[in-house]
Amino acid sequence: MLLVELIKGFSVTLRHMFRRRVTVQYPEQRRRDAPIFRGRHRLQRYADGLERCVGCALCASVCPSEAIYLEAAENDPTNPVSPGERYAKVYQIHLLRCIYCGFCEEACPEDAIVMGPEYELAADARAKCVISKKDMLTPREAGFGDYETFPAPRIG
Amino acid sequence: MNEFLLDTLIIVIKIGVVFGLVIGSVPVLVLAERKVLGWMQVRPGPNRVGPWGLLQTLVDGAKVFFKENIIPDGVEPLTYRLAPLLVILPVLIAASVIPFGPPVKIAGREIPLAIADFDLSLLFFFAVATLSVYGIVLAGWSSNNKWSLMGGLRSSAQMFSYEITLSLSIVGILLTSGTFRLTAIVGQQSGGFWHWNVFLQPLGFVLFLLAAIAEVNRTPFDLPEAESELTGGFHTEYSGMRFVMFYMSEYSSVFVMSSLIATLFFGGYNPPFPYTFGTSWFDGAIGLFWLLAKIGALVFFFIWLRGTLPRLRYDELMMLGWKILFPLAFLNLIFTAILVALNWPGWLLGLVGAGALVLTDLVVSQILWRRRRAAG
C-alpha cells in the first residue's frame, strides 16, 4: 500500500534525525591521519643531529613536476652538516608544483626526505608556497624519534 | 480621540503584527529547514555563526544585501524588475485574512484579530495567493534565458493544475461550515481537537495538503526550480536583493499556507483542549501562541517531506494532479454534499472520508504496481 510505504519512508528520515552526527568539527576536532599519509615534506636528521641529506639530488631528478630545487656544497670536515661528503646548501620545494606522489622519498638513498602529516598548506601569496630547508628540517631536539613516528611509506 | 484615527491606528498595528510575523518567519524557517535537513542527513547543520548557529540567516541576509544587483543583457527591464515584487506581494496580502487570535476587547471596542475580517475572506485568499504565479512566469519570460522560461512555464502549468484541486478540496469544509468567513470557520472548531475539520474532512485535508505543497513549490513538487534540470528555474538570472525576494516569498508562502491549513483544518488559534476565549489581550496572545504552534508543526512536516521524498517527474506530477487528486476532490465534494444534505452526523462524514482515502490508496498502489510489472 502506498500509504504504508510513505509512512515507512518518513519514519526512516525521522529516525535519522536522532542518530549520532557523523560530522567532524574540523578546526576543533581532527581526524587521525593514516600513517602513510603523504603531506608536506620533511627533512630528517640522525640521532646525533647530523642531517641525513647528502645533496645527491636524486629526489630532484625523479620529481615528475620538477618541484625540487637543490644546491649541494662540500662538508667542512671539522664541522660537518651531514655524515657524507656533501650536504644540501639550498633545498627548496615548490608546494604548488608538487603533486605529493612521494617519488622523492622513494628515490632518497639516505631516507632523508619523507612525506610528513601536514596538509594545511593554504597561503595568501605564491612566494609563501616555496618552502626551504628551515621549514622542512626536523628540529634538532626532535632528532631521530620523529623519523620513527613517520616512517616512509613502502610503495609496491 | 477621533474615531477614524483610532480605526486607522488599529489597522496599522494589526498590519505591523502580521507583516512582522510573515517576514520575520523567513529567517527562522530558513534556519529551521537547514537544521532539520542537516539532522536528517546525520550532520549538525549550520553551527558556526552565533550560539547554535542562530545568527546564520541574519549574516546571510546581511551578505546578500551588499551583493551586486546584476541585470543581464537582453532582459525585459521593466518586467525583470517587477517580477520579484509580483511574487512576494500576493503572499503578504493573502496573509491579511488569516485570523491570528480571538476577538479582543480593548478600551471598550471589539477588535477581530485579523487585518481583514469579511464574508468572502477565504475566496479572497485564493484569489490573491494565485497571483504570485504571474511573478514567476514573468520572471522566467523576462530573463532572456531558456531555463528560466522553462521554469516559469512549468510553474504556471503546475499551479493551474493544482489550483483546481486546492479549491475543490475546501468546498467540503465550506459545505459543513456554511460560510466563507475564516473567523467563523475557526470559531466553529473551538472546544477541543475532536471538533477540528480534519476529522470531518480527512480526504479533503490530504488533497488540500498535497495541492498546497504544489502551490508553494516545495519538494516533491518543486519543478519550477528543479536545480538538477533547470539550473535554478525562473530565478536563474536573479542575484542580490531581487533573488532574496524570491527566496523570501518561497518561505513566507510556506508560512502563510501553513497558517491557512492550520486555520481550515486544525482549529486555527483554538487550543486542542476545550477552552473558552475571553476578550482580554492575554487570551489573544494564547490564541496566537496556539496558531504559531500549529504552523510550526506544519512547517516541520514540510521540511520533513523535503528530507524524505525525491522530486516527481513532470509527467508524474501532471498525472497525479489531473488523474488522481482532481477526481478525488470531486468525489469528496459529492459525498460531502450528499451527507450534509441528508444531515448525517459529522463522525460518519469523517469515517466515509477516511474510508475513501484508504480505498484510493489501495487502488492507486495496485495500478502503479501493475504498471511497473508490465514495464518489466
Coordinates of C-alpha atoms in Angstrom, one line a residue:
Chain A
M1 CA 0.0 0.0 0.0
L2 CA 1.2 3.5 -0.9
L3 CA 0.3 5.0 2.4
V4 CA 2.2 2.4 4.4
E5 CA 5.3 2.8 2.2
L6 CA 5.1 6.6 2.7
I7 CA 5.0 6.1 6.5
K8 CA 7.9 3.8 6.3
G9 CA 9.9 6.3 4.3
F10 CA 9.0 9.1 6.7
S11 CA 10.0 7.1 9.7
V12 CA 13.4 6.5 8.2
T13 CA 14.2 10.2 8.0
L14 CA 12.7 10.8 11.4
R15 CA 14.9 8.1 13.0
H16 CA 18.0 9.6 11.3
M17 CA 17.2 12.9 13.0
F18 CA 18.2 11.4 16.3
R19 CA 21.2 9.4 15.2
R20 CA 24.7 10.5 16.3
R21 CA 26.1 13.0 13.8
V22 CA 29.0 11.9 11.7
T23 CA 30.4 15.4 11.1
V24 CA 34.0 16.1 12.3
Q25 CA 34.1 19.7 13.6
Y26 CA 37.3 20.3 11.7
P27 CA 39.3 23.1 13.2
E28 CA 38.5 21.9 16.7
Q29 CA 38.3 18.2 16.1
R30 CA 40.7 16.4 13.9
R31 CA 40.6 13.0 12.3
R32 CA 43.7 10.8 12.7
D33 CA 45.6 10.6 9.5
A34 CA 46.7 7.3 8.0
P35 CA 50.3 6.6 8.9
I36 CA 51.3 6.5 5.2
F37 CA 49.5 9.9 4.5
R38 CA 51.6 11.9 2.1
G39 CA 51.5 15.5 3.3
R40 CA 54.1 18.3 3.3
H41 CA 57.8 17.1 3.1
R42 CA 60.2 16.8 6.0
L43 CA 63.9 16.5 6.0
Q44 CA 65.2 14.1 8.6
R45 CA 68.2 14.1 10.9
Y46 CA 70.3 11.4 12.5
A47 CA 70.1 10.9 16.3
D48 CA 73.4 12.9 16.7
G49 CA 71.9 15.9 15.0
L50 CA 73.5 15.5 11.6
E51 CA 71.3 16.0 8.5
R52 CA 70.6 12.8 6.6
C53 CA 70.6 14.6 3.2
V54 CA 73.9 14.3 1.4
G55 CA 72.9 16.5 -1.6
C56 CA 72.8 13.8 -4.2
A57 CA 69.8 15.4 -5.9
L58 CA 68.1 12.1 -6.8
C59 CA 64.9 13.5 -5.4
A60 CA 65.1 16.5 -7.7
S61 CA 65.7 14.3 -10.8
V62 CA 63.0 11.8 -10.0
C63 CA 60.4 14.6 -9.3
P64 CA 57.8 14.4 -12.1
S65 CA 56.8 18.0 -11.7
E66 CA 60.3 19.4 -11.1
A67 CA 59.2 20.9 -7.8
I68 CA 62.5 20.4 -6.0
Y69 CA 65.5 22.7 -6.3
L70 CA 68.7 21.6 -4.7
E71 CA 72.2 23.1 -4.4
A72 CA 74.8 20.9 -2.8
A73 CA 78.0 22.0 -1.1
E74 CA 81.1 20.3 0.3
N75 CA 81.1 19.5 4.0
D76 CA 83.6 21.1 6.3
P77 CA 85.4 18.0 7.8
T78 CA 85.9 19.7 11.1
N79 CA 82.2 20.8 11.4
P80 CA 80.1 18.6 9.1
V81 CA 76.4 19.2 8.4
S82 CA 75.8 15.7 7.1
P83 CA 77.8 12.4 7.5
G84 CA 78.5 12.3 3.7
E85 CA 81.0 14.2 1.5
R86 CA 78.4 16.8 0.6
Y87 CA 75.3 18.3 2.1
A88 CA 72.3 20.3 0.8
K89 CA 73.2 24.0 1.0
V90 CA 69.8 25.1 -0.6
Y91 CA 66.9 22.8 -0.6
Q92 CA 63.6 24.2 -1.9
I93 CA 60.3 22.6 -2.7
H94 CA 57.6 24.4 -4.7
L95 CA 54.4 23.2 -3.0
L96 CA 52.1 24.5 -5.8
R97 CA 54.0 22.3 -8.3
C98 CA 54.4 19.3 -6.1
I99 CA 51.8 16.6 -6.7
Y100 CA 52.5 14.7 -3.5
C101 CA 53.4 11.5 -5.3
G102 CA 56.1 10.5 -2.9
F103 CA 58.7 9.6 -5.5
C104 CA 61.2 11.8 -3.8
E105 CA 61.1 9.8 -0.6
E106 CA 61.2 6.6 -2.6
A107 CA 64.2 7.7 -4.5
C108 CA 66.2 9.0 -1.5
P109 CA 69.0 6.6 -0.7
E110 CA 69.5 8.2 2.8
D111 CA 65.8 8.3 3.8
A112 CA 66.4 12.0 4.3
I113 CA 63.2 13.4 2.7
V114 CA 59.9 11.9 3.8
M115 CA 56.3 13.0 3.4
G116 CA 55.0 14.4 6.7
P117 CA 51.5 14.6 8.1
E118 CA 50.8 18.3 7.4
Y119 CA 48.0 19.1 5.0
E120 CA 47.1 22.7 5.9
L121 CA 49.0 24.3 3.1
A122 CA 46.9 27.3 2.2
A123 CA 48.8 30.6 1.8
D124 CA 47.9 34.1 0.7
A125 CA 50.9 34.5 -1.7
R126 CA 52.6 32.3 -4.2
A127 CA 56.0 33.1 -2.8
K128 CA 55.0 31.6 0.5
C129 CA 54.4 28.3 -1.2
V130 CA 58.1 27.8 -1.9
I131 CA 59.4 26.2 1.3
S132 CA 63.1 25.8 2.1
K133 CA 65.3 23.9 4.5
K134 CA 64.3 25.8 7.6
D135 CA 60.6 24.9 7.0
M136 CA 61.3 21.2 6.4
L137 CA 64.2 20.3 8.6
T138 CA 63.2 18.3 11.7
P139 CA 64.2 20.4 14.8
R140 CA 67.4 19.2 16.4
E141 CA 65.6 18.3 19.6
A142 CA 63.2 16.1 17.8
G143 CA 66.1 14.1 16.5
F144 CA 65.7 10.5 15.4
G145 CA 62.4 10.0 17.1
D146 CA 60.4 11.9 14.6
Y147 CA 61.5 9.7 11.8
E148 CA 60.2 6.7 13.7
T149 CA 56.9 8.3 14.1
F150 CA 56.5 9.0 10.4
P151 CA 58.2 6.2 8.6
A152 CA 58.5 6.4 4.8
P153 CA 55.6 4.6 3.1
R154 CA 56.5 1.4 1.3
I155 CA 55.2 1.6 -2.2
G156 CA 54.8 -1.6 -4.3
Chain B
M1 CA -9.7 60.6 20.1
N2 CA -11.2 60.8 16.7
E3 CA -13.0 57.5 15.7
F4 CA -11.5 57.4 12.3
L5 CA -7.9 57.9 13.5
L6 CA -8.4 55.2 16.1
D7 CA -9.7 52.8 13.5
T8 CA -6.7 53.6 11.3
L9 CA -4.3 53.1 14.1
I10 CA -5.7 49.7 15.0
I11 CA -5.5 48.6 11.4
V12 CA -1.9 49.8 11.1
I13 CA -0.9 47.9 14.3
K14 CA -2.5 44.8 13.0
I15 CA -0.8 45.1 9.7
G16 CA 2.5 45.6 11.5
V17 CA 2.0 42.4 13.6
V18 CA 1.0 40.2 10.6
F19 CA 3.7 41.7 8.3
G20 CA 6.3 41.3 11.1
L21 CA 5.2 37.7 11.7
V22 CA 5.3 36.7 8.0
I23 CA 8.6 38.5 7.2
G24 CA 10.1 37.6 10.5
S25 CA 9.3 33.9 10.0
V26 CA 11.6 33.8 6.9
P27 CA 14.9 33.7 8.7
V28 CA 13.5 31.3 11.3
L29 CA 12.2 29.0 8.7
V30 CA 15.4 29.1 6.7
L31 CA 17.4 28.2 9.7
A32 CA 14.9 25.5 10.8
E33 CA 15.0 24.0 7.4
R34 CA 18.8 23.9 7.3
K35 CA 19.0 22.5 10.8
V36 CA 16.3 19.8 10.4
L37 CA 17.5 18.7 7.0
G38 CA 21.0 18.5 8.4
W39 CA 19.9 16.3 11.3
M40 CA 18.0 14.1 8.9
Q41 CA 21.2 13.7 6.9
V42 CA 23.1 12.9 10.1
R43 CA 25.1 16.2 10.2
P44 CA 24.7 19.1 12.6
G45 CA 23.6 21.9 10.1
P46 CA 24.8 25.5 10.5
N47 CA 26.5 25.9 13.9
R48 CA 29.3 28.4 13.3
V49 CA 27.7 31.8 13.4
G50 CA 26.4 32.7 16.9
P51 CA 25.3 30.2 19.5
W52 CA 23.9 27.0 17.9
G53 CA 24.1 28.8 14.5
L54 CA 21.2 31.1 15.3
L55 CA 22.7 34.1 13.6
Q56 CA 23.4 32.2 10.3
T57 CA 20.5 33.6 8.4
L58 CA 20.9 37.1 9.6
V59 CA 24.5 37.1 8.4
D60 CA 23.5 35.6 5.1
G61 CA 20.9 38.3 4.8
A62 CA 23.5 41.0 5.5
K63 CA 25.8 39.4 2.9
V64 CA 23.2 39.3 0.3
F65 CA 22.2 42.9 1.0
F66 CA 25.6 44.1 -0.1
K67 CA 25.8 42.0 -3.2
E68 CA 25.6 43.5 -6.6
N69 CA 22.3 43.5 -8.4
I70 CA 23.2 42.2 -11.8
I71 CA 20.8 42.7 -14.6
P72 CA 21.9 40.5 -17.5
D73 CA 21.9 41.7 -21.1
G74 CA 18.8 41.3 -23.2
V75 CA 16.3 41.1 -20.3
E76 CA 13.0 42.9 -20.4
P77 CA 13.9 45.6 -17.9
L78 CA 10.5 46.6 -16.5
T79 CA 9.1 43.1 -16.1
Y80 CA 12.5 41.8 -14.8
R81 CA 12.5 44.4 -12.0
L82 CA 8.7 43.9 -11.4
A83 CA 8.6 40.1 -11.2
P84 CA 10.2 39.7 -7.7
L85 CA 7.6 42.1 -6.3
L86 CA 4.8 40.4 -8.0
V87 CA 5.9 37.1 -6.4
I88 CA 6.1 38.4 -2.8
L89 CA 3.3 40.9 -2.6
P90 CA 0.4 38.4 -3.1
V91 CA 1.7 36.3 -0.2
L92 CA 1.8 39.2 2.1
I93 CA -1.7 40.4 1.0
A94 CA -3.1 36.9 1.4
A95 CA -1.9 36.7 4.9
S96 CA -4.2 39.6 5.8
V97 CA -7.3 37.4 6.1
I98 CA -5.8 34.8 8.5
P99 CA -7.3 35.2 11.9
F100 CA -4.4 35.1 14.4
G101 CA -6.4 35.2 17.6
P102 CA -9.9 35.5 19.1
P103 CA -11.6 38.9 19.0
V104 CA -10.2 41.1 21.9
K105 CA -11.8 44.0 23.6
I106 CA -9.5 46.9 24.2
A107 CA -10.9 50.2 25.6
G108 CA -14.4 49.2 25.0
R109 CA -14.2 48.2 21.3
E110 CA -14.2 44.7 20.0
I111 CA -11.3 44.1 17.6
P112 CA -11.2 41.0 15.4
L113 CA -7.6 39.8 15.3
A114 CA -7.2 39.6 11.5
I115 CA -6.3 42.5 9.3
A116 CA -9.4 42.0 7.2
D117 CA -12.4 40.1 8.5
F118 CA -15.1 39.9 5.9
D119 CA -17.6 37.5 4.5
L120 CA -15.6 36.2 1.5
S121 CA -12.2 36.1 3.2
L122 CA -11.4 32.5 2.1
L123 CA -12.2 33.3 -1.5
F124 CA -10.1 36.4 -1.2
F125 CA -7.1 34.3 0.0
F126 CA -7.2 32.1 -3.1
A127 CA -7.9 34.9 -5.5
V128 CA -4.8 36.8 -4.2
A129 CA -2.4 33.9 -3.5
T130 CA -2.7 32.6 -7.0
L131 CA -1.5 35.9 -8.4
S132 CA 2.1 35.1 -7.5
V133 CA 2.2 32.7 -10.5
Y134 CA 2.3 35.9 -12.6
G135 CA 5.5 36.9 -11.0
I136 CA 7.1 33.5 -11.6
V137 CA 6.0 33.4 -15.2
L138 CA 7.1 37.0 -15.9
A139 CA 10.5 36.3 -14.1
G140 CA 11.0 33.3 -16.4
W141 CA 10.0 35.1 -19.5
S142 CA 11.8 38.4 -19.0
S143 CA 15.1 36.8 -18.0
N144 CA 16.1 36.0 -21.6
N145 CA 17.1 32.5 -20.6
K146 CA 15.7 29.3 -21.8
W147 CA 16.0 27.5 -18.5
S148 CA 14.2 30.4 -16.7
L149 CA 11.4 30.3 -19.3
M150 CA 11.0 26.5 -18.9
G151 CA 10.8 27.0 -15.1
G152 CA 8.3 29.7 -15.4
L153 CA 6.1 27.8 -17.8
R154 CA 6.3 24.6 -15.8
S155 CA 5.3 26.6 -12.8
S156 CA 2.2 28.1 -14.4
A157 CA 1.1 24.7 -15.7
Q158 CA 1.7 23.2 -12.3
M159 CA -0.1 25.9 -10.4
F160 CA -3.1 25.9 -12.6
S161 CA -3.4 22.1 -12.4
Y162 CA -3.2 22.1 -8.6
E163 CA -5.2 25.2 -8.1
I164 CA -8.3 23.2 -9.1
T165 CA -7.7 20.5 -6.5
L166 CA -6.8 23.2 -3.9
S167 CA -10.1 25.0 -4.4
L168 CA -12.3 21.9 -4.8
S169 CA -10.9 20.2 -1.7
I170 CA -12.0 23.0 0.6
V171 CA -15.6 23.1 -0.8
G172 CA -16.3 20.2 1.6
I173 CA -15.4 22.5 4.5
L174 CA -17.5 25.3 3.1
L175 CA -20.5 22.8 2.9
T176 CA -20.1 21.6 6.5
S177 CA -19.4 25.0 8.0
G178 CA -21.7 27.0 5.7
T179 CA -19.5 30.1 5.5
F180 CA -16.6 31.6 3.6
R181 CA -15.6 33.8 6.6
L182 CA -12.3 32.5 8.1
T183 CA -13.1 33.8 11.6
A184 CA -16.4 31.9 11.5
I185 CA -14.7 28.7 10.3
V186 CA -12.2 28.9 13.1
G187 CA -15.0 29.7 15.6
Q188 CA -16.8 26.6 14.7
Q189 CA -13.8 24.4 15.5
S190 CA -13.5 25.6 19.1
G191 CA -13.9 23.2 22.1
G192 CA -11.2 20.5 21.8
F193 CA -9.3 18.9 19.0
W194 CA -12.2 16.5 18.1
H195 CA -14.1 19.5 16.7
W196 CA -11.3 20.2 14.1
N197 CA -12.3 20.0 10.5
V198 CA -9.5 17.5 9.8
F199 CA -11.7 14.8 11.4
L200 CA -14.7 15.9 9.4
Q201 CA -12.8 16.1 6.1
P202 CA -9.9 13.7 6.2
L203 CA -9.8 13.2 2.4
G204 CA -10.3 16.9 1.8
F205 CA -7.3 17.5 4.2
V206 CA -5.0 15.2 2.4
L207 CA -5.9 16.6 -1.0
F208 CA -5.6 20.1 0.2
L209 CA -2.2 19.4 1.8
L210 CA -0.8 17.8 -1.4
A211 CA -2.2 20.7 -3.6
A212 CA -0.8 23.2 -1.1
I213 CA 2.7 21.7 -1.3
A214 CA 2.5 22.0 -5.1
E215 CA 1.2 25.6 -4.8
V216 CA 4.1 26.7 -2.7
N217 CA 6.6 24.9 -5.0
R218 CA 8.2 22.7 -2.4
T219 CA 9.7 19.3 -2.8
P220 CA 8.5 16.8 -4.1
F221 CA 6.7 19.3 -6.3
D222 CA 9.4 21.9 -6.8
L223 CA 9.7 21.5 -10.5
P224 CA 9.7 25.2 -11.4
E225 CA 13.1 25.5 -9.8
A226 CA 14.3 21.9 -10.2
E227 CA 18.1 22.5 -9.8
S228 CA 19.2 19.3 -11.4
E229 CA 17.2 20.0 -14.5
L230 CA 16.8 23.8 -14.9
T231 CA 19.9 25.2 -13.1
G232 CA 17.6 27.1 -10.8
G233 CA 14.5 27.7 -12.9
F234 CA 12.8 31.0 -13.1
H235 CA 15.3 32.7 -10.7
T236 CA 18.4 31.6 -12.5
E237 CA 19.3 35.1 -13.7
Y238 CA 18.5 36.9 -10.5
S239 CA 21.0 37.9 -7.9
G240 CA 21.3 40.1 -4.8
M241 CA 18.2 41.6 -3.3
R242 CA 15.9 40.5 -6.2
F243 CA 16.9 36.9 -5.7
V244 CA 16.3 37.2 -2.0
M245 CA 12.8 38.4 -2.7
F246 CA 12.1 35.1 -4.5
Y247 CA 13.6 33.3 -1.6
M248 CA 11.6 35.2 0.9
S249 CA 8.4 34.7 -1.0
E250 CA 9.0 31.0 -1.1
Y251 CA 9.4 30.7 2.7
S252 CA 6.8 33.2 3.6
S253 CA 4.3 31.4 1.3
V254 CA 5.1 28.2 3.2
F255 CA 4.3 30.1 6.4
V256 CA 1.1 31.6 5.1
M257 CA 0.0 28.4 3.5
S258 CA 0.7 26.6 6.8
S259 CA -1.4 29.1 8.7
L260 CA -4.3 28.6 6.3
I261 CA -4.1 24.8 6.7
A262 CA -4.0 25.3 10.5
T263 CA -7.0 27.7 10.2
L264 CA -9.1 25.5 8.0
F265 CA -8.3 22.0 9.3
F266 CA -6.7 22.3 12.8
G267 CA -8.8 24.8 14.5
G268 CA -6.7 27.9 13.9
Y269 CA -6.0 29.7 17.1
N270 CA -8.1 27.2 19.2
P271 CA -6.1 25.2 21.7
P272 CA -6.5 21.4 21.3
F273 CA -8.5 21.2 24.6
P274 CA -11.8 22.9 25.4
Y275 CA -11.1 26.5 26.2
T276 CA -13.5 29.4 26.2
F277 CA -11.7 32.6 25.0
G278 CA -12.4 35.8 26.9
T279 CA -11.8 39.1 25.3
S280 CA -8.7 40.2 27.1
W281 CA -5.4 40.8 25.3
F282 CA -4.0 37.8 27.1
D283 CA -6.5 35.5 25.5
G284 CA -5.5 37.0 22.2
A285 CA -1.9 36.1 23.0
I286 CA -2.9 32.5 23.9
G287 CA -4.7 32.2 20.5
L288 CA -1.6 33.5 18.7
F289 CA 0.6 31.0 20.6
W290 CA -1.6 28.0 19.5
L291 CA -1.7 29.2 15.9
L292 CA 2.0 29.6 15.8
A293 CA 2.5 26.1 17.4
K294 CA 0.3 24.6 14.7
I295 CA 2.1 26.5 12.0
G296 CA 5.4 25.3 13.5
A297 CA 4.2 21.6 13.3
L298 CA 3.1 22.0 9.7
V299 CA 6.3 23.7 8.7
F300 CA 8.2 20.8 10.3
F301 CA 6.1 18.5 8.2
F302 CA 7.0 20.4 5.1
I303 CA 10.7 20.2 5.9
W304 CA 10.4 16.5 6.8
L305 CA 8.8 15.9 3.5
R306 CA 11.6 17.6 1.7
G307 CA 14.1 15.5 3.6
T308 CA 12.2 12.3 2.6
L309 CA 10.8 12.3 -0.9
P310 CA 12.5 12.8 -4.2
R311 CA 11.2 15.2 -6.8
L312 CA 8.5 14.0 -9.1
R313 CA 9.0 13.8 -12.8
Y314 CA 6.9 16.3 -14.8
D315 CA 4.5 13.8 -16.4
E316 CA 4.1 12.1 -13.0
L317 CA 3.2 15.5 -11.5
M318 CA 0.6 16.1 -14.1
M319 CA -0.8 12.6 -13.8
L320 CA -1.1 12.9 -10.0
G321 CA -2.8 16.3 -10.3
W322 CA -5.3 15.5 -13.0
K323 CA -5.9 11.8 -12.8
I324 CA -5.8 11.2 -9.1
L325 CA -6.2 14.4 -7.0
F326 CA -8.8 16.1 -9.2
P327 CA -11.3 13.3 -9.4
L328 CA -10.8 12.6 -5.7
A329 CA -11.6 16.2 -4.9
F330 CA -14.8 15.9 -6.9
L331 CA -15.6 12.6 -5.1
N332 CA -15.1 14.3 -1.8
L333 CA -17.3 17.2 -2.8
I334 CA -20.1 14.9 -3.9
F335 CA -20.3 12.7 -0.9
T336 CA -19.9 15.6 1.5
A337 CA -22.8 17.3 -0.3
I338 CA -24.9 14.2 -0.1
L339 CA -24.2 13.6 3.6
V340 CA -24.7 17.3 4.5
A341 CA -28.0 17.3 2.6
L342 CA -29.1 14.2 4.5
N343 CA -28.0 15.8 7.7
W344 CA -25.9 12.9 8.8
P345 CA -23.6 13.3 11.8
G346 CA -20.1 14.6 11.4
W347 CA -18.3 11.4 12.6
L348 CA -19.9 9.5 9.8
L349 CA -18.6 12.1 7.3
G350 CA -15.1 11.6 8.7
L351 CA -15.4 7.9 8.5
V352 CA -16.5 7.9 4.9
G353 CA -13.7 10.3 4.1
A354 CA -11.1 8.1 5.8
G355 CA -12.6 5.0 4.0
A356 CA -12.4 6.8 0.7
L357 CA -8.7 7.7 1.4
V358 CA -7.7 4.1 2.2
L359 CA -9.7 2.8 -0.8
T360 CA -8.0 5.2 -3.2
D361 CA -4.7 4.3 -1.7
L362 CA -5.3 0.6 -2.4
V363 CA -6.5 1.3 -6.0
V364 CA -3.7 3.7 -6.9
S365 CA -0.9 1.5 -5.5
Q366 CA -2.5 -1.5 -7.3
I367 CA -2.4 0.4 -10.6
L368 CA 1.1 1.6 -10.0
W369 CA 2.2 -1.9 -9.1
R370 CA 0.7 -3.4 -12.3
R371 CA 2.1 -0.7 -14.5
R372 CA 5.6 -1.3 -13.0
R373 CA 5.2 -5.0 -13.6
A374 CA 4.0 -4.5 -17.1
A375 CA 7.0 -2.2 -17.8
G376 CA 9.3 -5.0 -16.5

